[in-house]
mmCIF file of C-alpha atoms and ligand atoms in Angstrom:
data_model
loop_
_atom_site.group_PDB
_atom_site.id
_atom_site.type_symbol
_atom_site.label_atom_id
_atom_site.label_comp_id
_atom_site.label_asym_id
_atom_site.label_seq_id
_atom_site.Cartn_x
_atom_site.Cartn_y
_atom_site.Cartn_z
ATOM 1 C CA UNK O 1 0.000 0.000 0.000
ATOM 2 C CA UNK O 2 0.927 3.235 -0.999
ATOM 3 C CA UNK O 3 1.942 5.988 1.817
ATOM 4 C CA UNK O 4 0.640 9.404 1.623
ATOM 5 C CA UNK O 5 2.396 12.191 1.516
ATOM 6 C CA UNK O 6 1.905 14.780 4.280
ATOM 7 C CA UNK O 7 3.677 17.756 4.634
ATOM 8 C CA UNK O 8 3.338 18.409 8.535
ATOM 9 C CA UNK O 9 2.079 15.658 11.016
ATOM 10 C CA UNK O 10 1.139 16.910 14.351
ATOM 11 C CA UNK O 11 0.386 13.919 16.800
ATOM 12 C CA UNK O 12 -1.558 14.564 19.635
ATOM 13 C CA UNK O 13 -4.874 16.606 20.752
ATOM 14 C CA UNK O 14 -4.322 18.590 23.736
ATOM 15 C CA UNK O 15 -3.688 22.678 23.850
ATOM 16 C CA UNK O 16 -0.069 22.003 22.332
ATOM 17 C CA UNK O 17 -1.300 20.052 19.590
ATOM 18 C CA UNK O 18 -4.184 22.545 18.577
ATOM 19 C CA UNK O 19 -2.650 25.539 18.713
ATOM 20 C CA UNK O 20 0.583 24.574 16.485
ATOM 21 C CA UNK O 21 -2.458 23.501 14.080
ATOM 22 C CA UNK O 22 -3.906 26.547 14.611
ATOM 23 C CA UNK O 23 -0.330 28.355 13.547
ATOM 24 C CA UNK O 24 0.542 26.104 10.699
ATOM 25 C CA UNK O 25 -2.788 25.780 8.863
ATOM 26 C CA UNK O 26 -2.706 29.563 8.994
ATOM 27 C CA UNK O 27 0.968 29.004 7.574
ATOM 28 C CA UNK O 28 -0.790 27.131 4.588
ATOM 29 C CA UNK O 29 1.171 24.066 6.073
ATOM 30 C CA UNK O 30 -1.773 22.071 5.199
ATOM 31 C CA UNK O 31 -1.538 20.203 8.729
ATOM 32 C CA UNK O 32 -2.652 16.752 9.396
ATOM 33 C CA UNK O 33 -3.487 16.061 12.983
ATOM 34 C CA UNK O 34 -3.701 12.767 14.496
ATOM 35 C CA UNK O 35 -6.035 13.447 17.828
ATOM 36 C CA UNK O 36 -5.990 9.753 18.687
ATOM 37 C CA UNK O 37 -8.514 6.640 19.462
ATOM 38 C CA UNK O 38 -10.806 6.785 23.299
ATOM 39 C CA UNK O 39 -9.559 4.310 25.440
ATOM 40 C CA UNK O 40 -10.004 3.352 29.450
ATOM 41 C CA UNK O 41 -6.728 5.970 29.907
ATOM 42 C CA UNK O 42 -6.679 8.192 26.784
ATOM 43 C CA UNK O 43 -9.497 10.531 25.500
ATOM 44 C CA UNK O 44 -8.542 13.129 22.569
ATOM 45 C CA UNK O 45 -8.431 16.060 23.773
ATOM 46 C CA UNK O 46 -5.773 15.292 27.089
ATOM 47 C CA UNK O 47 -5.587 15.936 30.417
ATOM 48 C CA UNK O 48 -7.332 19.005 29.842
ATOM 49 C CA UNK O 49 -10.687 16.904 28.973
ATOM 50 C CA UNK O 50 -10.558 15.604 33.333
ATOM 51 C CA UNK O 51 -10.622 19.116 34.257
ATOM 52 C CA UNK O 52 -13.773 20.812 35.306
ATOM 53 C CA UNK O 53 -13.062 24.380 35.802
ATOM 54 C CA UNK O 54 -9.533 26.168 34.020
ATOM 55 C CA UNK O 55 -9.535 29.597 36.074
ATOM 56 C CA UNK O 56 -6.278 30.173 35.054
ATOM 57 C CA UNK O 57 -6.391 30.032 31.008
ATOM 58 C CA UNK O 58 -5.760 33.828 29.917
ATOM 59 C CA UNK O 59 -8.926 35.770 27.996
ATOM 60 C CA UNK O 60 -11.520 33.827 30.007
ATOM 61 C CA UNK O 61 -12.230 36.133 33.215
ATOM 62 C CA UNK O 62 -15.011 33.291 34.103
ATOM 63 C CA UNK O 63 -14.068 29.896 34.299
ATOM 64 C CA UNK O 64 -14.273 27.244 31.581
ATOM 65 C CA UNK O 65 -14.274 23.575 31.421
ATOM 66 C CA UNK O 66 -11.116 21.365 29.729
ATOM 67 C CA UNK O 67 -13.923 20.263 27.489
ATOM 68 C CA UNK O 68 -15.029 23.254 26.165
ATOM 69 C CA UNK O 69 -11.341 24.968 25.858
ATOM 70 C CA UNK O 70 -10.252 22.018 23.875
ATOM 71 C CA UNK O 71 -13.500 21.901 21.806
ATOM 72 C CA UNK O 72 -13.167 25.475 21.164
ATOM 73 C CA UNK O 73 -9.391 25.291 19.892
ATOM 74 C CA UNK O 74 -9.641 21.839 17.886
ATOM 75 C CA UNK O 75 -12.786 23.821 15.701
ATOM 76 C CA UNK O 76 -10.454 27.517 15.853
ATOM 77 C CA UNK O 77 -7.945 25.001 13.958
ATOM 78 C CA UNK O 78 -10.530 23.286 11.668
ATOM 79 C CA UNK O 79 -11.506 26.471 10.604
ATOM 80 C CA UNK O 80 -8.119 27.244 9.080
ATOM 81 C CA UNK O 81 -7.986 23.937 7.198
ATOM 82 C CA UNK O 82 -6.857 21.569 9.500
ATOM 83 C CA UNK O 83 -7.269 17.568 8.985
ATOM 84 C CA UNK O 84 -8.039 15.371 12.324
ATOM 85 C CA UNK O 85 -7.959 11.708 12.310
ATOM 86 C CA UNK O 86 -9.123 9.818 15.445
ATOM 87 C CA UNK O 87 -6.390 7.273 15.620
ATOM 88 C CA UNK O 88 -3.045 7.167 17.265
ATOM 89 C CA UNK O 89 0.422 6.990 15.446
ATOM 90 C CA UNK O 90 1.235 3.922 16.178
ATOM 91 C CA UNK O 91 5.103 4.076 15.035
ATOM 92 C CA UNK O 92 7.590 6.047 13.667
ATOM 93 C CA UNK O 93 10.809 5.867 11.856
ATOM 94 C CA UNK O 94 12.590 9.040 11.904
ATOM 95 C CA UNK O 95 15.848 6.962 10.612
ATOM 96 C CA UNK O 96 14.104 7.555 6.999
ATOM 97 C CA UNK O 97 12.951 10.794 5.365
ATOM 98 C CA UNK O 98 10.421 11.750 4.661
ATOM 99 C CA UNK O 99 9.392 10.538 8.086
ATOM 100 C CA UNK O 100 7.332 7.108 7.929
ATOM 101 C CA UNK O 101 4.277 6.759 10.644
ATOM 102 C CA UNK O 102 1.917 4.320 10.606
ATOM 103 C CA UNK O 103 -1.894 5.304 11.871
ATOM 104 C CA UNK O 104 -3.578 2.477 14.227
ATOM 105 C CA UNK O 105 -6.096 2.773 11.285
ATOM 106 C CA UNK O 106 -3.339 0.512 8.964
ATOM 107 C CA UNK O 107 -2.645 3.826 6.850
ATOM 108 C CA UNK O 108 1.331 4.243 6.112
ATOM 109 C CA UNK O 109 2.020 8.137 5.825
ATOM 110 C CA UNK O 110 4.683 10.319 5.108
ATOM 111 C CA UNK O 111 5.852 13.727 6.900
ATOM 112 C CA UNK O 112 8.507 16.214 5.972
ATOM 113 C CA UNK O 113 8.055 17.785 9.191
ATOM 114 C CA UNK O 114 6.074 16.117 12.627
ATOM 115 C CA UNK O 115 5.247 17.886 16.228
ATOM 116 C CA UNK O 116 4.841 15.072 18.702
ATOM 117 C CA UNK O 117 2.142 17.192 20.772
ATOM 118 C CA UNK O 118 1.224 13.502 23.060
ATOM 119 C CA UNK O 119 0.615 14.580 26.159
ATOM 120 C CA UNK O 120 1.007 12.484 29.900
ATOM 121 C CA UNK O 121 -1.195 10.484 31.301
ATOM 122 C CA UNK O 122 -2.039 9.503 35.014
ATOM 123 C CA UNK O 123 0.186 6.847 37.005
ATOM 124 C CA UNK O 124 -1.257 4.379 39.401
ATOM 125 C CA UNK O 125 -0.294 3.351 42.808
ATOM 126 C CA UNK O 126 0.607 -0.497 41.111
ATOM 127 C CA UNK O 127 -1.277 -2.363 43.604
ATOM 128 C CA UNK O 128 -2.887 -5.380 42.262
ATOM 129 C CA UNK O 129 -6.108 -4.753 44.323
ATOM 130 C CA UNK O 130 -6.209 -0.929 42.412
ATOM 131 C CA UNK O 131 -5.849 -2.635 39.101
ATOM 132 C CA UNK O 132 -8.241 -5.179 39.343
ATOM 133 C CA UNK O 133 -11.178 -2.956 40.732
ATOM 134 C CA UNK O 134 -9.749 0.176 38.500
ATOM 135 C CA UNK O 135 -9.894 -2.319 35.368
ATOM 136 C CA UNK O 136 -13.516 -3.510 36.505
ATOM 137 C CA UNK O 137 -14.928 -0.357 37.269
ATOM 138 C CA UNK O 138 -14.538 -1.447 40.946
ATOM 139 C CA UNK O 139 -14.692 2.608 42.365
ATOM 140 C CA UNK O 140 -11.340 3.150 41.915
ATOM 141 C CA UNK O 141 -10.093 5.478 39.286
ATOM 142 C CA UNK O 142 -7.679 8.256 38.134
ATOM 143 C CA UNK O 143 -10.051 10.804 36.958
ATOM 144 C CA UNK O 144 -12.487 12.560 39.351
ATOM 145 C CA UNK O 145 -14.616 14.526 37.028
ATOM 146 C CA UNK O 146 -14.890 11.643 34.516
ATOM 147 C CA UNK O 147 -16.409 9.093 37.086
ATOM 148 C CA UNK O 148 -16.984 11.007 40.528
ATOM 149 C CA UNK O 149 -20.762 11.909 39.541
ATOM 150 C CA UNK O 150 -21.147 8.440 39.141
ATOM 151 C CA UNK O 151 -24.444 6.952 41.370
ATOM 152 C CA UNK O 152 -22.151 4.744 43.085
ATOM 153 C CA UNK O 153 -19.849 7.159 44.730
ATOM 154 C CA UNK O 154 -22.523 9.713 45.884
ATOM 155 C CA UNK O 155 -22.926 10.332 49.921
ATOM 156 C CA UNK O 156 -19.738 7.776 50.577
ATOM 157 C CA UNK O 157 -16.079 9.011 52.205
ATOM 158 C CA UNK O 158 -13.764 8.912 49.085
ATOM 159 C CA UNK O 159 -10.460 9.028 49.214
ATOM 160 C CA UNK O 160 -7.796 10.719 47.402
ATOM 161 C CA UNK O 161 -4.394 9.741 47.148
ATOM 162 C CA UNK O 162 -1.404 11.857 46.253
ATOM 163 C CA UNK O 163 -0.419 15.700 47.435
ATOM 164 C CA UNK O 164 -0.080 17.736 44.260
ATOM 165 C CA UNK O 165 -2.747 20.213 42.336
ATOM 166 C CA UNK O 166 -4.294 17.262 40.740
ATOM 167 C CA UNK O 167 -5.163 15.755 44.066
ATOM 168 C CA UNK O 168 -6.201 19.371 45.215
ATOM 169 C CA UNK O 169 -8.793 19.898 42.459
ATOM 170 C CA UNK O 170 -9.872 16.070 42.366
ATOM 171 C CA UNK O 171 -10.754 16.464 46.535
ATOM 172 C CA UNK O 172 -12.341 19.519 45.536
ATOM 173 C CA UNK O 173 -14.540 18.379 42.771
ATOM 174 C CA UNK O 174 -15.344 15.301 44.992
ATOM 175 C CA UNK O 175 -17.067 17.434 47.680
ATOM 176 C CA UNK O 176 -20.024 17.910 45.614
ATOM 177 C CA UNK O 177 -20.772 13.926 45.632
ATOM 178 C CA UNK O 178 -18.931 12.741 48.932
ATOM 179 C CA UNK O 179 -20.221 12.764 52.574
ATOM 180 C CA UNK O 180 -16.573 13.075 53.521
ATOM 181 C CA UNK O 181 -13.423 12.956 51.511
ATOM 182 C CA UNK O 182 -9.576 12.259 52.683
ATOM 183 C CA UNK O 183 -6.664 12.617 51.108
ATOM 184 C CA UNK O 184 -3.733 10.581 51.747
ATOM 185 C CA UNK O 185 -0.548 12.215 51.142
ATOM 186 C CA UNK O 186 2.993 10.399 52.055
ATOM 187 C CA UNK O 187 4.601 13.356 53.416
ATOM 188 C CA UNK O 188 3.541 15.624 56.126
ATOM 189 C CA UNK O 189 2.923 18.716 53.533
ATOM 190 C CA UNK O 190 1.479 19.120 49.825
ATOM 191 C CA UNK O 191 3.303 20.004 47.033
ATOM 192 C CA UNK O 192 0.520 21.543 45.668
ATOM 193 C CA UNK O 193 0.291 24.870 44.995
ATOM 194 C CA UNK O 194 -0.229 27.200 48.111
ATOM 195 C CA UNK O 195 -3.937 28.518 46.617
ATOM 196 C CA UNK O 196 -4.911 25.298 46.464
ATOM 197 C CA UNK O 197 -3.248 23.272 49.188
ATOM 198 C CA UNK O 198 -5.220 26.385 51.536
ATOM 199 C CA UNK O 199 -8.895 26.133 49.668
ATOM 200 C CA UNK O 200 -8.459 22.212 50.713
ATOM 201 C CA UNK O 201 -7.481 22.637 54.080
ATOM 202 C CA UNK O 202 -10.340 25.368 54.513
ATOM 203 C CA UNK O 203 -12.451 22.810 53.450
ATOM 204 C CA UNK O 204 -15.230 21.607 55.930
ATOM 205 C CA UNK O 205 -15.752 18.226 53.679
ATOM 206 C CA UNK O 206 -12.191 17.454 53.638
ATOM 207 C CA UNK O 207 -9.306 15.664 56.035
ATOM 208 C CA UNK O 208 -5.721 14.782 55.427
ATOM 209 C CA UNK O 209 -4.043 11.203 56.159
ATOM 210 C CA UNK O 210 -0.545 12.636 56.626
ATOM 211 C CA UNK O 211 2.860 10.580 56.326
ATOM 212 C CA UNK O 212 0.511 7.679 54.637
ATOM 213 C CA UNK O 213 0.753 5.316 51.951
ATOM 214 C CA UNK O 214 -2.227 2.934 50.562
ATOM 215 C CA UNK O 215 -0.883 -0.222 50.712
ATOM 216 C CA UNK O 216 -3.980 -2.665 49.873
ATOM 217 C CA UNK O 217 -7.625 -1.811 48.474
ATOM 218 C CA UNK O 218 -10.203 -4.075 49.802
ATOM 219 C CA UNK O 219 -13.529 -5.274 48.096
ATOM 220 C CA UNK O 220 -13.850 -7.903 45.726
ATOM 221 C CA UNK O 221 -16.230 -6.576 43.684
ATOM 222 C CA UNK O 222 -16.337 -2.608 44.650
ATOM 223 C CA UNK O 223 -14.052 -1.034 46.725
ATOM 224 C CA UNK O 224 -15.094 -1.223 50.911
ATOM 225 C CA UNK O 225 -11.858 0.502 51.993
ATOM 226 C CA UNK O 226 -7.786 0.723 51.898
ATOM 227 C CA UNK O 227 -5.387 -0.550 54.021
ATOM 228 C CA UNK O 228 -3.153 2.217 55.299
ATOM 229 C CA UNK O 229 0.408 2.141 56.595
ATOM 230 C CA UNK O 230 2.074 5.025 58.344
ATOM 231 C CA UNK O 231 5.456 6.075 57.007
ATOM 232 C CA UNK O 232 7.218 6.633 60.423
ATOM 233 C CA UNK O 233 5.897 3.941 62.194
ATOM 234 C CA UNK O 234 5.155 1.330 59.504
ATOM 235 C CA UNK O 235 2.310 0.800 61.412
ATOM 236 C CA UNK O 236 -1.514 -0.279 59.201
ATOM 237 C CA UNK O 237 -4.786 0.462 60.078
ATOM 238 C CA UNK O 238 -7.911 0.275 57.342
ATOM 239 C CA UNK O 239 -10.196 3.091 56.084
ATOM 240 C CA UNK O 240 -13.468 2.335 54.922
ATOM 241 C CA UNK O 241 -14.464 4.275 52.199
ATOM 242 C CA UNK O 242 -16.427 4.146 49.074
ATOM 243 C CA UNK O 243 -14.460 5.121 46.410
ATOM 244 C CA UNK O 244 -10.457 5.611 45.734
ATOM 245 C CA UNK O 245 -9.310 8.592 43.290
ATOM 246 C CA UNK O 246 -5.507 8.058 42.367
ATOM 247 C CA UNK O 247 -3.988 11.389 41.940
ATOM 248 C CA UNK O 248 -0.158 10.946 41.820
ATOM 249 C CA UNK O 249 0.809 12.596 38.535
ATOM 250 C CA UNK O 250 1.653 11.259 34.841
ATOM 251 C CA UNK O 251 3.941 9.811 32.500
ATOM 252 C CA UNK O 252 4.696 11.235 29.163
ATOM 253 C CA UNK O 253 3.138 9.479 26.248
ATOM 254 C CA UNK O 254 6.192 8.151 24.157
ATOM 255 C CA UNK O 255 6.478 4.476 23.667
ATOM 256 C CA UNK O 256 5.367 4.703 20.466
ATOM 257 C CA UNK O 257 8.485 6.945 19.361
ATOM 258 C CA UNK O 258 10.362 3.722 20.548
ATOM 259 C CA UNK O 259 13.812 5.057 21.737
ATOM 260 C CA UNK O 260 14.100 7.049 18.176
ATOM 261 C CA UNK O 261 14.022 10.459 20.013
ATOM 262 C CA UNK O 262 16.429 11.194 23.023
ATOM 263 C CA UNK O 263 14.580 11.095 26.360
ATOM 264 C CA UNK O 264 15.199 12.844 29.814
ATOM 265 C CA UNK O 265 15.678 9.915 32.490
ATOM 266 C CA UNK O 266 11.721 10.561 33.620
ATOM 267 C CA UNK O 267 10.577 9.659 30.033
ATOM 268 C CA UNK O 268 10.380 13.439 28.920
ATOM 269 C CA UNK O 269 11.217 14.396 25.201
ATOM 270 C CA UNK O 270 14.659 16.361 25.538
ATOM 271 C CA UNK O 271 14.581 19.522 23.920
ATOM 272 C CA UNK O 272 18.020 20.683 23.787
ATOM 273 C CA UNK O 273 18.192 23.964 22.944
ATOM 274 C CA UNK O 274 16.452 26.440 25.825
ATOM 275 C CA UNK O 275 13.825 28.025 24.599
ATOM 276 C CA UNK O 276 13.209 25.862 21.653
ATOM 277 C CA UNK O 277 10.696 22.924 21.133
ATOM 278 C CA UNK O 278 13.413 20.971 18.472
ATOM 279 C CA UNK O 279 14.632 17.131 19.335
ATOM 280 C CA UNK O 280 17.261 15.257 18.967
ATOM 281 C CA UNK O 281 16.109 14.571 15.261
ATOM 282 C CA UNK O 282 16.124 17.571 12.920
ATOM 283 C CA UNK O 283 12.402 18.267 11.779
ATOM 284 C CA UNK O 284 11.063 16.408 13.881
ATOM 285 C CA UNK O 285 8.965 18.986 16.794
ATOM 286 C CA UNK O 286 8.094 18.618 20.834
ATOM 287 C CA UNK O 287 5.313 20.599 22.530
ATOM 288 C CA UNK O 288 3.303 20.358 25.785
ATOM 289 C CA UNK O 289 3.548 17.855 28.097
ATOM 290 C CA UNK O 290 5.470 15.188 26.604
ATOM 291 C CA UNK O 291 8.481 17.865 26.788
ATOM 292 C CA UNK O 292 7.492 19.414 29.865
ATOM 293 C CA UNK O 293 7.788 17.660 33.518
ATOM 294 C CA UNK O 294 7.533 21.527 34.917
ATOM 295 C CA UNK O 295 4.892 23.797 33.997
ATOM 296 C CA UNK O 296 2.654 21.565 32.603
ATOM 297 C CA UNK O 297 -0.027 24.237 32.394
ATOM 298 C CA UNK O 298 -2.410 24.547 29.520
ATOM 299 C CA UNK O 299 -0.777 27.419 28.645
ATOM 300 C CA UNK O 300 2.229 26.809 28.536
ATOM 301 C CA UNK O 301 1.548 23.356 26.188
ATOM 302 C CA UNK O 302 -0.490 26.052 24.075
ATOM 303 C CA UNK O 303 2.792 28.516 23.920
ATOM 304 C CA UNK O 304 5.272 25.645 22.902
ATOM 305 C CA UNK O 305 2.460 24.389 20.430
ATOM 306 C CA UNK O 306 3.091 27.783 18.709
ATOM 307 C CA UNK O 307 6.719 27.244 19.127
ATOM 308 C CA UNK O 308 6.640 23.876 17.569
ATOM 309 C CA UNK O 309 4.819 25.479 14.471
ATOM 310 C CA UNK O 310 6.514 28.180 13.847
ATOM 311 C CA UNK O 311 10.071 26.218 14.243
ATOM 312 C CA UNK O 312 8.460 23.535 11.591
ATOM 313 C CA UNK O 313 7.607 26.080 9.296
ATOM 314 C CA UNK O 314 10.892 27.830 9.171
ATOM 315 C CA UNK O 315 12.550 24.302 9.278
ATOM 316 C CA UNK O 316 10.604 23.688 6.446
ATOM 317 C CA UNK O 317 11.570 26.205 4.198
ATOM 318 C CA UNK O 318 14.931 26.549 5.295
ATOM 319 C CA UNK O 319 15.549 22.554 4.576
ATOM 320 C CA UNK O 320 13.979 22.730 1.385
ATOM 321 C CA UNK O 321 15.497 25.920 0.270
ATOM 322 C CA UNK O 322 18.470 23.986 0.828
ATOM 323 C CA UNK O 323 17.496 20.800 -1.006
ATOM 324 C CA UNK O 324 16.314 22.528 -4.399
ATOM 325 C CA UNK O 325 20.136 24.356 -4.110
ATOM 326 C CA UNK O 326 21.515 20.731 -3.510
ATOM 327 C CA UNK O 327 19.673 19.528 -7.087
ATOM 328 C CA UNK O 328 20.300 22.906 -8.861
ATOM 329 C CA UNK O 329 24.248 22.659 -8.173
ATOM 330 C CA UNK O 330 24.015 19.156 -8.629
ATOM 331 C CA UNK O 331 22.251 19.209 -12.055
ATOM 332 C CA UNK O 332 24.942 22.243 -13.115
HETATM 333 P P1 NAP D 1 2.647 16.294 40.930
HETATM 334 O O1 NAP D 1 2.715 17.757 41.158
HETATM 335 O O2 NAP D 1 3.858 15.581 40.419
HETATM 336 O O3 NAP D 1 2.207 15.631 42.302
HETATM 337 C C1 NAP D 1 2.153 14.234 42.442
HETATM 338 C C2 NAP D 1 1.816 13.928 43.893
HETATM 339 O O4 NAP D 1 1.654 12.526 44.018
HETATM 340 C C3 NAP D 1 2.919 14.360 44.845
HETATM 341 O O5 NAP D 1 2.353 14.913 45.993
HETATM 342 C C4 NAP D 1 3.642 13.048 45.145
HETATM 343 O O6 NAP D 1 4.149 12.986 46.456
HETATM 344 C C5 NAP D 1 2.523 12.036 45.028
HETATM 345 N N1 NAP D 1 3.028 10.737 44.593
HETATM 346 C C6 NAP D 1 3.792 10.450 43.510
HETATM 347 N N2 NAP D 1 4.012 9.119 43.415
HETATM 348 C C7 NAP D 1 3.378 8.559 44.474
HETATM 349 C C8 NAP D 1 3.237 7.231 44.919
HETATM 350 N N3 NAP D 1 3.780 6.191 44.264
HETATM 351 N N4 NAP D 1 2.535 7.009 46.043
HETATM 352 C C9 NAP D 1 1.961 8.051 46.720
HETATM 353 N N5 NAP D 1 2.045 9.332 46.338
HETATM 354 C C10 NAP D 1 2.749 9.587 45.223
HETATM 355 O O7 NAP D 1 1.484 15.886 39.915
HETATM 356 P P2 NAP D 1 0.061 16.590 39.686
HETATM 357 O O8 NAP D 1 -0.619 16.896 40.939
HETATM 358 O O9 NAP D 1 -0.583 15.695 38.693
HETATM 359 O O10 NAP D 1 0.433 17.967 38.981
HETATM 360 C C11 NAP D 1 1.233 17.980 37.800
HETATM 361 C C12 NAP D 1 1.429 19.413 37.310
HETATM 362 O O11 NAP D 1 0.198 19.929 36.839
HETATM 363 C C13 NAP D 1 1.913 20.360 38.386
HETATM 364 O O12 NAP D 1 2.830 21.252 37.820
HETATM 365 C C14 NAP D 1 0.665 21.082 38.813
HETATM 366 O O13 NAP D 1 0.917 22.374 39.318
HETATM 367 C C15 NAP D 1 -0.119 21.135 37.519
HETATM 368 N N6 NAP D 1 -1.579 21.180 37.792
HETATM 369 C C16 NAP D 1 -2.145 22.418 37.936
HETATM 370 C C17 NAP D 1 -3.489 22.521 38.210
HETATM 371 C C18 NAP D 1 -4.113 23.875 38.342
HETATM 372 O O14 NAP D 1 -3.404 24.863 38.284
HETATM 373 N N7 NAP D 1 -5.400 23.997 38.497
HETATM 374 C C19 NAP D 1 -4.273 21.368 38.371
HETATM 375 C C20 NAP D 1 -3.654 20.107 38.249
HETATM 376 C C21 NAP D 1 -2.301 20.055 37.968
HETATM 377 P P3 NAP D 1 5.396 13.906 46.908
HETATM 378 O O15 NAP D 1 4.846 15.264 47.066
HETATM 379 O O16 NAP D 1 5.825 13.264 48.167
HETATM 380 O O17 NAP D 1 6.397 13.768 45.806
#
């Protein structure tokens, strides 16, 4: 089967990923983007899509939901031109080029320039007991707003595990459901932001398990509690509760590159050049998350998405500027 020939592949569907479509459809890059398949862990759209309220998302003085911000920039990017495909990109080989990348769809494609724009997604405690009822829909889960609402959860104590903004916002959302929830954190203060860490602790609804670690989930079929074991003392006692809401941050989305881009010990796309979004692999593009273990903000993923396509662009023209004076010279 014949591949076809794309100009500029941008993988990925999260505020990175739209806004370098956004930039390079307006650049007449004629941008392909693949936004990826739904599955248990992955929705199109990213992280952004398990967040209720972005307060923080400049030129929107009221708040607006992941949903609707990534709705609103995937159709600000159609509007320009831009192609979507619901599949992933399954592989790549960057050793040829054009780039090759095959779509889970069976297509074979071809890109003279690519943004990998793949986001993070959550990690898990790794406790068989949290697979099993996670995989089973068992009440345990990584994603508050997708499945807190749910009829099973409501008027229960839920537990949160983990001490960062994501656990903030998930122990937040969970008031509106819960009859109690409590975090558990492993140290004896959050890394969350300050803002946050202080609209938790002011809330009424919500305690803190300090210096604890969930070391067992009981229920066969739904979650009844989690076994908890104190840091200091090493000493367990259980927690009946409802529901469990695993919020202990993400790992970057790049085991389909396999190895063919250079990658920071955590798994993070190395950009080597401050203040740039290139990779180890000329042409080829990193943006948002999957670069980014620091900000990881929405807009910041959006800024570097504009990076990304404006570097591809100007990679673009520059490399075949350079190419058509290869042939001229060589044809002289
Ligand atoms: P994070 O900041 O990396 O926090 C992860 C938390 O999980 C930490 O408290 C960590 O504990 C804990 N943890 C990690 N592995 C664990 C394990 N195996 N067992 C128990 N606990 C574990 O991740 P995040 O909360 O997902 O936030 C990621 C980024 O997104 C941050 O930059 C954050 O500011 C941003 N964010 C912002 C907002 C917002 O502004 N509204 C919302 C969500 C996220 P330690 O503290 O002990 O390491």
């Amino acid at each position: 089967m014949s591949a076809t020939q794309e100009t500029l592949v941008i993988i990925g569907s999260g505020p990175a990923a739209w806004t370098a479509a956004v930039y390079a459809s307006r650049a007449n890059l004629d941008p392909i983007v693949y936004e990826g398949e739904i599955s248990r862990e992955m929705v199109p759209g990213g992280q952004l899509m398990f967040t209720t309220d972005i307060e923080n998302f400049p030129g929107f003085p009221e708040a607006l939901g992941g949903t609707d911000l990534m709705e609103r920039m995937k159709q600000q990017a159609e509007r320009f031109g831009t192609r979507v495909v619901s599949e992933n990109i399954d592989s790549v080989d960057f050793a040829q080029y054009p780039f090759v990348l095959k779509a889970s769809g069976g297509a074979t494609l071809t890109a003279r320039a690519v943004i990998v724009a793949t986001g993070a997604r959550a990690n898990w405690l790794g406790l068989s007991s949290e697979e099993r009822l996670a995989r089973t829909g068992g009440g345990v889960s990584s994603c508050a707003v997708c499945d807190g609402a749910l009829p099973s959860f409501r008027n229960q104590r839920l537990v949160v595990v983990g001490g960062g903004d994501s656990a903030m916002e998930e122990a937040l959302y969970l008031t509106k459901f819960a009859s109690e929830v409590v975090i558990v954190h492993r140290r004896e203060e959050f890394r969350a932001s300050k803002v946050m860490a202080d609209r938790v602790l002011r809330d009424p609804k919500i305690r803190v398990e300090w210096n604890s670690h969930v070391v067992d989930v009981h229920g066969d079929d739904f979650i009844t509690g989690v076994e908890l074991e104190d840091t200091n003392t090493r000493e367990r006692r259980t927690l009946a509760c409802g529901g469990m809401f695993v919020a202990i941050g993400h790992t970057p989305n790049t085991r389909f590159l396999n190895g063919q881009l250079a990658l920071h010990d955590n798994g993070y796309i190395v950009t080597p050049d401050s203040w740039r979004t290139n990779t180890s692999v000329e042409g080829v593009f990193a943006a948002g998350d999957v670069m980014d273990s620091y900000y990881r903000q929405a807009v910041t993923a959006a800024g570097t998405g504009c990076m990304a396509a404006l570097e591809a662009e100007r990679w673009l023209a520059h490399h075949e500027e350079h190419a058509a004076t290869a042939t001229e010279s060589a044809v002289a």
